[in-house]
Amino acid sequence: MTSDQERRRFLKAAGVTSAGVLGSLAGCTRGGSSGGGGGNSSNSGNSSGGGSSGELAIPLSKYQDANIEWKQFEGDQINIGAVQHPWVSAIKPAIPVFEELTGIDVKWNILPEQQFRTKRQTDVSTGAGQFDVFFMDQVVNQFRDEGWLQPLDTYFNDSSLYDEGWYKPDDLFEASRWQAHGGGYSDKWTGLPITVEVQTQFYLQDLYDKHGLEVAETWEHHRENAKVIHEEESDIVGTAGRGQKGYGMNIYILNTLLRQKGTKLWSDFPNDSGLDTQGVIEAADWYSTLLQDFGPEGASTQTWSDVQATMQEGRTGHIVADANMFWGGLTNDESSVADTVRIAKVPKPEGGELNPNAFNWQISTSKNAKNSEQAFLFMVWATSQPTDMWMHLESSGVFSVRQSVWENDDYRSKVGEDYAQVSLESLKQAAPDPFDRKYPEWGQRYSEELQRAIAGQKPAEKAMKQAAKVAEDIYGSD
């Protein structure tokens, strides 16, 4: 069996088909206007769901070297609030390992993304404390500022709960650790990272060969390639990109571009958003005109899943999108471009540095949770090297936050050397968005202004000046 066949076999077995990506990964869109995470909550309230008695998925010996008192809460139960997400599917078969190791029973509460977010906020804001562990995203600093999150540092300092030498926190990508500290807004752990998505570039090798194109290393080269494809092909657009409003949609791409222009969000927090600086205006203009000139019809309404479908069906020459979310759907048996799609690092500015955006899901606990110490044991177990390695070698994990997984030869042979190496190098240099406490509020308005610019309803400069005013007014009203 060739390495390419082995990679496709693994991706198909892992459930990373087009249906899997467009369905189970819908919960990864992070803030689309229509809400993510379809399906029902039939799994809600299940216990471990990890299988029946018999041989454990991971030998307990993998955890016995840790200087942790695993059995100190034997007989207790933890409730986990989660979105319908591939990480849940990947870890569930190993839950009996945790239950046997600790004597703690695990109860899952799995919901579609928007329904989960509503239930999570109700749980923490009312002090109910139903969830001992819960998924956390861009609202981390809102929750932290409101006093709803339980910082983990006390537990890290408890030698019965944590063994640094065994856990190896430095194996977690710096970008993942940074976001788990509130994206620079907190010096305390707000949770532990469980998955990471990083931006890369996808292109069609046969189309590049046909037109004598080289892989774009810069954004201007990316535009030039798009122009050639758009003008020379009758039924293929030069590129596609997220245009739809939503703080996880169009601005997720633009925030990479504005950093490439030498600027950043919040020149002076919380007084100056930086959104009306020349660098941001140039970035917004560049992205808007790229999609207007060489994108598909209705580019301003395209979500991440629309972009993936456009690429998967061979209707565009190249895109910039999340490696982990897109690779499986573009290379599986259902993809029309599986034999020609390639991956490369995201473009960078002339003379600049690689600086892709990235996003992490994490798991956290609240100050009102009834079993936060037990929850921390689960977090440590779930994100440890033995568990994470098993999830990516033996289960369906494809989003590891640990560098050692991406460097593992067996994992690289399963997912493909190019995918693994490009993802690894990109993750090492990723610069995630800093999600301040009101990011979901002003980020939504910022994305609406960008959508208007992409749709040609207003110039990018006018749109970004309005976005800046909105962001600054939101904080000015405090």
mmCIF file of N, CA, C and O in Angstrom, residues 360-430:
data_model
loop_
_atom_site.group_PDB
_atom_site.id
_atom_site.type_symbol
_atom_site.label_atom_id
_atom_site.label_comp_id
_atom_site.label_asym_id
_atom_site.label_seq_id
_atom_site.Cartn_x
_atom_site.Cartn_y
_atom_site.Cartn_z
ATOM 1 N N ASN A 360 -7.704 27.701 19.094
ATOM 2 C CA ASN A 360 -7.705 26.553 20.003
ATOM 3 C C ASN A 360 -9.037 26.442 20.725
ATOM 4 O O ASN A 360 -9.549 27.439 21.245
ATOM 5 N N TRP A 361 -9.580 25.241 20.780
ATOM 6 C CA TRP A 361 -10.592 24.924 21.775
ATOM 7 C C TRP A 361 -9.851 24.511 23.042
ATOM 8 O O TRP A 361 -8.768 23.922 22.973
ATOM 9 N N GLN A 362 -10.435 24.800 24.198
ATOM 10 C CA GLN A 362 -9.863 24.335 25.458
ATOM 11 C C GLN A 362 -10.988 23.811 26.338
ATOM 12 O O GLN A 362 -12.167 24.001 26.049
ATOM 13 N N ILE A 363 -10.610 23.106 27.401
ATOM 14 C CA ILE A 363 -11.582 22.689 28.402
ATOM 15 C C ILE A 363 -11.267 23.408 29.701
ATOM 16 O O ILE A 363 -10.103 23.572 30.071
ATOM 17 N N SER A 364 -12.313 23.884 30.364
ATOM 18 C CA SER A 364 -12.183 24.709 31.560
ATOM 19 C C SER A 364 -13.136 24.218 32.633
ATOM 20 O O SER A 364 -13.941 23.303 32.413
ATOM 21 N N THR A 365 -13.058 24.851 33.791
ATOM 22 C CA THR A 365 -14.005 24.587 34.872
ATOM 23 C C THR A 365 -14.429 25.929 35.473
ATOM 24 O O THR A 365 -13.735 26.934 35.300
ATOM 25 N N SER A 366 -15.574 25.947 36.139
ATOM 26 C CA SER A 366 -16.088 27.197 36.695
ATOM 27 C C SER A 366 -15.890 27.263 38.204
ATOM 28 O O SER A 366 -15.672 26.243 38.860
ATOM 29 N N LYS A 367 -15.995 28.470 38.739
ATOM 30 C CA LYS A 367 -15.825 28.648 40.185
ATOM 31 C C LYS A 367 -16.955 27.998 40.972
ATOM 32 O O LYS A 367 -16.794 27.706 42.163
ATOM 33 N N ASN A 368 -18.070 27.766 40.305
ATOM 34 C CA ASN A 368 -19.206 27.157 40.989
ATOM 35 C C ASN A 368 -19.346 25.661 40.728
ATOM 36 O O ASN A 368 -20.302 25.044 41.178
ATOM 37 N N ALA A 369 -18.402 25.103 39.973
ATOM 38 C CA ALA A 369 -18.456 23.665 39.719
ATOM 39 C C ALA A 369 -18.284 22.900 41.028
ATOM 40 O O ALA A 369 -17.517 23.296 41.908
ATOM 41 N N LYS A 370 -19.003 21.810 41.146
ATOM 42 C CA LYS A 370 -18.974 21.034 42.383
ATOM 43 C C LYS A 370 -17.716 20.186 42.504
ATOM 44 O O LYS A 370 -17.334 19.782 43.610
ATOM 45 N N ASN A 371 -17.087 19.904 41.371
ATOM 46 C CA ASN A 371 -15.956 18.969 41.389
ATOM 47 C C ASN A 371 -14.810 19.482 40.524
ATOM 48 O O ASN A 371 -14.372 18.811 39.591
ATOM 49 N N SER A 372 -14.305 20.664 40.841
ATOM 50 C CA SER A 372 -13.248 21.244 40.008
ATOM 51 C C SER A 372 -11.923 20.499 40.139
ATOM 52 O O SER A 372 -11.154 20.418 39.176
ATOM 53 N N GLU A 373 -11.590 19.974 41.298
ATOM 54 C CA GLU A 373 -10.355 19.198 41.437
ATOM 55 C C GLU A 373 -10.439 17.924 40.605
ATOM 56 O O GLU A 373 -9.478 17.548 39.918
ATOM 57 N N GLN A 374 -11.589 17.251 40.680
ATOM 58 C CA GLN A 374 -11.786 16.061 39.855
ATOM 59 C C GLN A 374 -11.734 16.429 38.377
ATOM 60 O O GLN A 374 -11.191 15.676 37.548
ATOM 61 N N ALA A 375 -12.311 17.605 38.060
ATOM 62 C CA ALA A 375 -12.282 18.085 36.680
ATOM 63 C C ALA A 375 -10.849 18.310 36.215
ATOM 64 O O ALA A 375 -10.496 17.986 35.068
ATOM 65 N N PHE A 376 -10.016 18.855 37.098
ATOM 66 C CA PHE A 376 -8.626 19.103 36.723
ATOM 67 C C PHE A 376 -7.899 17.787 36.453
ATOM 68 O O PHE A 376 -7.103 17.703 35.499
ATOM 69 N N LEU A 377 -8.163 16.764 37.255
ATOM 70 C CA LEU A 377 -7.565 15.451 36.987
ATOM 71 C C LEU A 377 -7.944 14.970 35.595
ATOM 72 O O LEU A 377 -7.119 14.424 34.861
ATOM 73 N N PHE A 378 -9.212 15.171 35.231
ATOM 74 C CA PHE A 378 -9.645 14.775 33.896
ATOM 75 C C PHE A 378 -8.909 15.580 32.835
ATOM 76 O O PHE A 378 -8.456 15.028 31.825
ATOM 77 N N MET A 379 -8.789 16.895 33.032
ATOM 78 C CA MET A 379 -8.099 17.739 32.063
ATOM 79 C C MET A 379 -6.662 17.281 31.856
ATOM 80 O O MET A 379 -6.172 17.206 30.723
ATOM 81 N N VAL A 380 -5.968 16.992 32.958
ATOM 82 C CA VAL A 380 -4.580 16.552 32.879
ATOM 83 C C VAL A 380 -4.492 15.220 32.142
ATOM 84 O O VAL A 380 -3.649 15.032 31.256
ATOM 85 N N TRP A 381 -5.363 14.295 32.506
ATOM 86 C CA TRP A 381 -5.358 12.983 31.836
ATOM 87 C C TRP A 381 -5.674 13.129 30.350
ATOM 88 O O TRP A 381 -4.989 12.566 29.499
ATOM 89 N N ALA A 382 -6.721 13.902 30.030
ATOM 90 C CA ALA A 382 -7.195 14.009 28.653
ATOM 91 C C ALA A 382 -6.183 14.674 27.733
ATOM 92 O O ALA A 382 -6.132 14.374 26.537
ATOM 93 N N THR A 383 -5.385 15.604 28.268
ATOM 94 C CA THR A 383 -4.443 16.358 27.432
ATOM 95 C C THR A 383 -2.998 15.896 27.601
ATOM 96 O O THR A 383 -2.088 16.501 27.043
ATOM 97 N N SER A 384 -2.805 14.828 28.358
ATOM 98 C CA SER A 384 -1.448 14.314 28.580
ATOM 99 C C SER A 384 -0.900 13.686 27.313
ATOM 100 O O SER A 384 -1.639 13.350 26.383
ATOM 101 N N GLN A 385 0.410 13.487 27.281
ATOM 102 C CA GLN A 385 1.035 12.868 26.113
ATOM 103 C C GLN A 385 0.481 11.489 25.791
ATOM 104 O O GLN A 385 0.152 11.211 24.632
ATOM 105 N N PRO A 386 0.344 10.576 26.781
ATOM 106 C CA PRO A 386 -0.162 9.237 26.436
ATOM 107 C C PRO A 386 -1.559 9.272 25.813
ATOM 108 O O PRO A 386 -1.823 8.572 24.830
ATOM 109 N N THR A 387 -2.463 10.072 26.388
ATOM 110 C CA THR A 387 -3.830 10.124 25.863
ATOM 111 C C THR A 387 -3.861 10.794 24.504
ATOM 112 O O THR A 387 -4.493 10.296 23.563
ATOM 113 N N ASP A 388 -3.175 11.918 24.373
ATOM 114 C CA ASP A 388 -3.190 12.644 23.106
ATOM 115 C C ASP A 388 -2.545 11.838 21.988
ATOM 116 O O ASP A 388 -3.038 11.822 20.858
ATOM 117 N N MET A 389 -1.461 11.136 22.297
ATOM 118 C CA MET A 389 -0.807 10.321 21.280
ATOM 119 C C MET A 389 -1.729 9.195 20.828
ATOM 120 O O MET A 389 -1.855 8.923 19.621
ATOM 121 N N TRP A 390 -2.399 8.547 21.779
ATOM 122 C CA TRP A 390 -3.328 7.478 21.421
ATOM 123 C C TRP A 390 -4.461 8.009 20.551
ATOM 124 O O TRP A 390 -4.852 7.376 19.566
ATOM 125 N N MET A 391 -4.997 9.171 20.906
ATOM 126 C CA MET A 391 -6.105 9.741 20.144
ATOM 127 C C MET A 391 -5.737 9.972 18.687
ATOM 128 O O MET A 391 -6.578 9.853 17.792
ATOM 129 N N HIS A 392 -4.459 10.285 18.441
ATOM 130 C CA HIS A 392 -4.045 10.609 17.078
ATOM 131 C C HIS A 392 -3.451 9.420 16.324
ATOM 132 O O HIS A 392 -3.488 9.404 15.091
ATOM 133 N N LEU A 393 -2.982 8.423 17.053
ATOM 134 C CA LEU A 393 -2.464 7.233 16.386
ATOM 135 C C LEU A 393 -3.515 6.142 16.236
ATOM 136 O O LEU A 393 -3.592 5.478 15.205
ATOM 137 N N GLU A 394 -4.329 5.953 17.260
ATOM 138 C CA GLU A 394 -5.256 4.824 17.289
ATOM 139 C C GLU A 394 -6.718 5.230 17.136
ATOM 140 O O GLU A 394 -7.543 4.413 16.757
ATOM 141 N N SER A 395 -7.055 6.466 17.450
ATOM 142 C CA SER A 395 -8.421 6.942 17.310
ATOM 143 C C SER A 395 -8.480 7.950 16.168
ATOM 144 O O SER A 395 -7.629 7.923 15.281
ATOM 145 N N SER A 396 -9.450 8.849 16.198
ATOM 146 C CA SER A 396 -9.707 9.719 15.039
ATOM 147 C C SER A 396 -9.208 11.149 15.211
ATOM 148 O O SER A 396 -9.628 12.038 14.480
ATOM 149 N N GLY A 397 -8.317 11.393 16.183
ATOM 150 C CA GLY A 397 -7.829 12.749 16.412
ATOM 151 C C GLY A 397 -7.006 13.285 15.254
ATOM 152 O O GLY A 397 -6.171 12.563 14.698
ATOM 153 N N VAL A 398 -7.233 14.549 14.900
ATOM 154 C CA VAL A 398 -6.466 15.189 13.829
ATOM 155 C C VAL A 398 -6.116 16.631 14.180
ATOM 156 O O VAL A 398 -5.735 17.410 13.318
ATOM 157 N N PHE A 399 -6.232 17.004 15.467
ATOM 158 C CA PHE A 399 -6.080 18.405 15.845
ATOM 159 C C PHE A 399 -5.088 18.578 16.994
ATOM 160 O O PHE A 399 -5.267 19.433 17.844
ATOM 161 N N SER A 400 -4.054 17.814 17.099
ATOM 162 C CA SER A 400 -3.226 17.791 18.300
ATOM 163 C C SER A 400 -2.583 19.136 18.638
ATOM 164 O O SER A 400 -2.079 19.843 17.770
ATOM 165 N N VAL A 401 -2.590 19.446 19.946
ATOM 166 C CA VAL A 401 -1.928 20.650 20.447
ATOM 167 C C VAL A 401 -0.513 20.335 20.934
ATOM 168 O O VAL A 401 0.169 21.221 21.454
ATOM 169 N N ARG A 402 -0.083 19.086 20.758
ATOM 170 C CA ARG A 402 1.244 18.673 21.220
ATOM 171 C C ARG A 402 2.203 18.479 20.050
ATOM 172 O O ARG A 402 1.911 17.772 19.086
ATOM 173 N N GLN A 403 3.355 19.111 20.163
ATOM 174 C CA GLN A 403 4.363 19.031 19.107
ATOM 175 C C GLN A 403 4.824 17.603 18.883
ATOM 176 O O GLN A 403 5.089 17.199 17.747
ATOM 177 N N SER A 404 4.917 16.804 19.958
ATOM 178 C CA SER A 404 5.423 15.433 19.837
ATOM 179 C C SER A 404 4.560 14.581 18.915
ATOM 180 O O SER A 404 5.070 13.656 18.264
ATOM 181 N N VAL A 405 3.251 14.859 18.852
ATOM 182 C CA VAL A 405 2.382 14.102 17.953
ATOM 183 C C VAL A 405 2.735 14.394 16.506
ATOM 184 O O VAL A 405 2.866 13.488 15.673
ATOM 185 N N TRP A 406 2.914 15.678 16.176
ATOM 186 C CA TRP A 406 3.225 16.065 14.800
ATOM 187 C C TRP A 406 4.606 15.578 14.373
ATOM 188 O O TRP A 406 4.879 15.465 13.172
ATOM 189 N N GLU A 407 5.475 15.290 15.334
ATOM 190 C CA GLU A 407 6.812 14.789 15.022
ATOM 191 C C GLU A 407 6.870 13.266 15.000
ATOM 192 O O GLU A 407 7.890 12.689 14.619
ATOM 193 N N ASN A 408 5.803 12.600 15.405
ATOM 194 C CA ASN A 408 5.776 11.142 15.490
ATOM 195 C C ASN A 408 5.718 10.520 14.098
ATOM 196 O O ASN A 408 4.853 10.866 13.285
ATOM 197 N N ASP A 409 6.614 9.605 13.805
ATOM 198 C CA ASP A 409 6.707 9.012 12.470
ATOM 199 C C ASP A 409 5.433 8.276 12.065
ATOM 200 O O ASP A 409 5.015 8.334 10.901
ATOM 201 N N ASP A 410 4.820 7.557 13.005
ATOM 202 C CA ASP A 410 3.604 6.820 12.671
ATOM 203 C C ASP A 410 2.467 7.762 12.310
ATOM 204 O O ASP A 410 1.706 7.508 11.368
ATOM 205 N N TYR A 411 2.352 8.846 13.063
ATOM 206 C CA TYR A 411 1.299 9.819 12.760
ATOM 207 C C TYR A 411 1.555 10.477 11.408
ATOM 208 O O TYR A 411 0.636 10.643 10.590
ATOM 209 N N ARG A 412 2.793 10.821 11.133
ATOM 210 C CA ARG A 412 3.127 11.487 9.874
ATOM 211 C C ARG A 412 2.848 10.576 8.680
ATOM 212 O O ARG A 412 2.408 11.031 7.623
ATOM 213 N N SER A 413 3.086 9.282 8.834
ATOM 214 C CA SER A 413 2.817 8.364 7.733
ATOM 215 C C SER A 413 1.321 8.200 7.501
ATOM 216 O O SER A 413 0.879 7.937 6.381
ATOM 217 N N LYS A 414 0.529 8.371 8.548
ATOM 218 C CA LYS A 414 -0.919 8.209 8.415
ATOM 219 C C LYS A 414 -1.570 9.417 7.756
ATOM 220 O O LYS A 414 -2.470 9.267 6.925
ATOM 221 N N VAL A 415 -1.144 10.600 8.131
ATOM 222 C CA VAL A 415 -1.808 11.798 7.602
ATOM 223 C C VAL A 415 -1.092 12.394 6.403
ATOM 224 O O VAL A 415 -1.632 13.267 5.722
ATOM 225 N N GLY A 416 0.128 11.950 6.138
ATOM 226 C CA GLY A 416 0.889 12.487 5.016
ATOM 227 C C GLY A 416 2.006 13.398 5.485
ATOM 228 O O GLY A 416 1.801 14.260 6.334
ATOM 229 N N GLU A 417 3.186 13.189 4.956
ATOM 230 C CA GLU A 417 4.369 13.932 5.380
ATOM 231 C C GLU A 417 4.219 15.437 5.133
ATOM 232 O O GLU A 417 4.565 16.254 5.990
ATOM 233 N N ASP A 418 3.708 15.799 3.975
ATOM 234 C CA ASP A 418 3.571 17.223 3.655
ATOM 235 C C ASP A 418 2.598 17.912 4.612
ATOM 236 O O ASP A 418 2.882 18.993 5.137
ATOM 237 N N TYR A 419 1.462 17.279 4.820
ATOM 238 C CA TYR A 419 0.466 17.856 5.731
ATOM 239 C C TYR A 419 1.043 18.022 7.128
ATOM 240 O O TYR A 419 0.891 19.077 7.756
ATOM 241 N N ALA A 420 1.720 16.987 7.608
ATOM 242 C CA ALA A 420 2.266 17.045 8.963
ATOM 243 C C ALA A 420 3.345 18.111 9.087
ATOM 244 O O ALA A 420 3.367 18.874 10.055
ATOM 245 N N GLN A 421 4.252 18.184 8.122
ATOM 246 C CA GLN A 421 5.364 19.128 8.220
ATOM 247 C C GLN A 421 4.896 20.573 8.065
ATOM 248 O O GLN A 421 5.329 21.457 8.817
ATOM 249 N N VAL A 422 4.025 20.816 7.104
ATOM 250 C CA VAL A 422 3.510 22.173 6.921
ATOM 251 C C VAL A 422 2.729 22.610 8.152
ATOM 252 O O VAL A 422 2.871 23.747 8.636
ATOM 253 N N SER A 423 1.908 21.719 8.692
ATOM 254 C CA SER A 423 1.137 22.052 9.892
ATOM 255 C C SER A 423 2.065 22.317 11.072
ATOM 256 O O SER A 423 1.864 23.284 11.827
ATOM 257 N N LEU A 424 3.071 21.474 11.245
ATOM 258 C CA LEU A 424 4.002 21.633 12.362
ATOM 259 C C LEU A 424 4.730 22.972 12.285
ATOM 260 O O LEU A 424 4.784 23.723 13.274
ATOM 261 N N GLU A 425 5.285 23.299 11.118
ATOM 262 C CA GLU A 425 6.012 24.557 10.978
ATOM 263 C C GLU A 425 5.077 25.751 11.170
ATOM 264 O O GLU A 425 5.469 26.770 11.758
ATOM 265 N N SER A 426 3.848 25.630 10.693
ATOM 266 C CA SER A 426 2.890 26.727 10.829
ATOM 267 C C SER A 426 2.473 26.899 12.286
ATOM 268 O O SER A 426 2.348 28.030 12.773
ATOM 269 N N LEU A 427 2.256 25.788 12.981
ATOM 270 C CA LEU A 427 1.850 25.862 14.385
ATOM 271 C C LEU A 427 2.950 26.462 15.260
ATOM 272 O O LEU A 427 2.670 27.174 16.217
ATOM 273 N N LYS A 428 4.196 26.187 14.911
ATOM 274 C CA LYS A 428 5.306 26.753 15.684
ATOM 275 C C LYS A 428 5.359 28.267 15.557
ATOM 276 O O LYS A 428 5.852 28.958 16.454
ATOM 277 N N GLN A 429 4.873 28.807 14.439
ATOM 278 C CA GLN A 429 4.957 30.248 14.194
ATOM 279 C C GLN A 429 3.595 30.938 14.224
ATOM 280 O O GLN A 429 3.480 32.094 13.864
ATOM 281 N N ALA A 430 2.571 30.223 14.668
ATOM 282 C CA ALA A 430 1.224 30.782 14.662
ATOM 283 C C ALA A 430 1.097 31.954 15.622
ATOM 284 O O ALA A 430 1.758 32.005 16.655
#
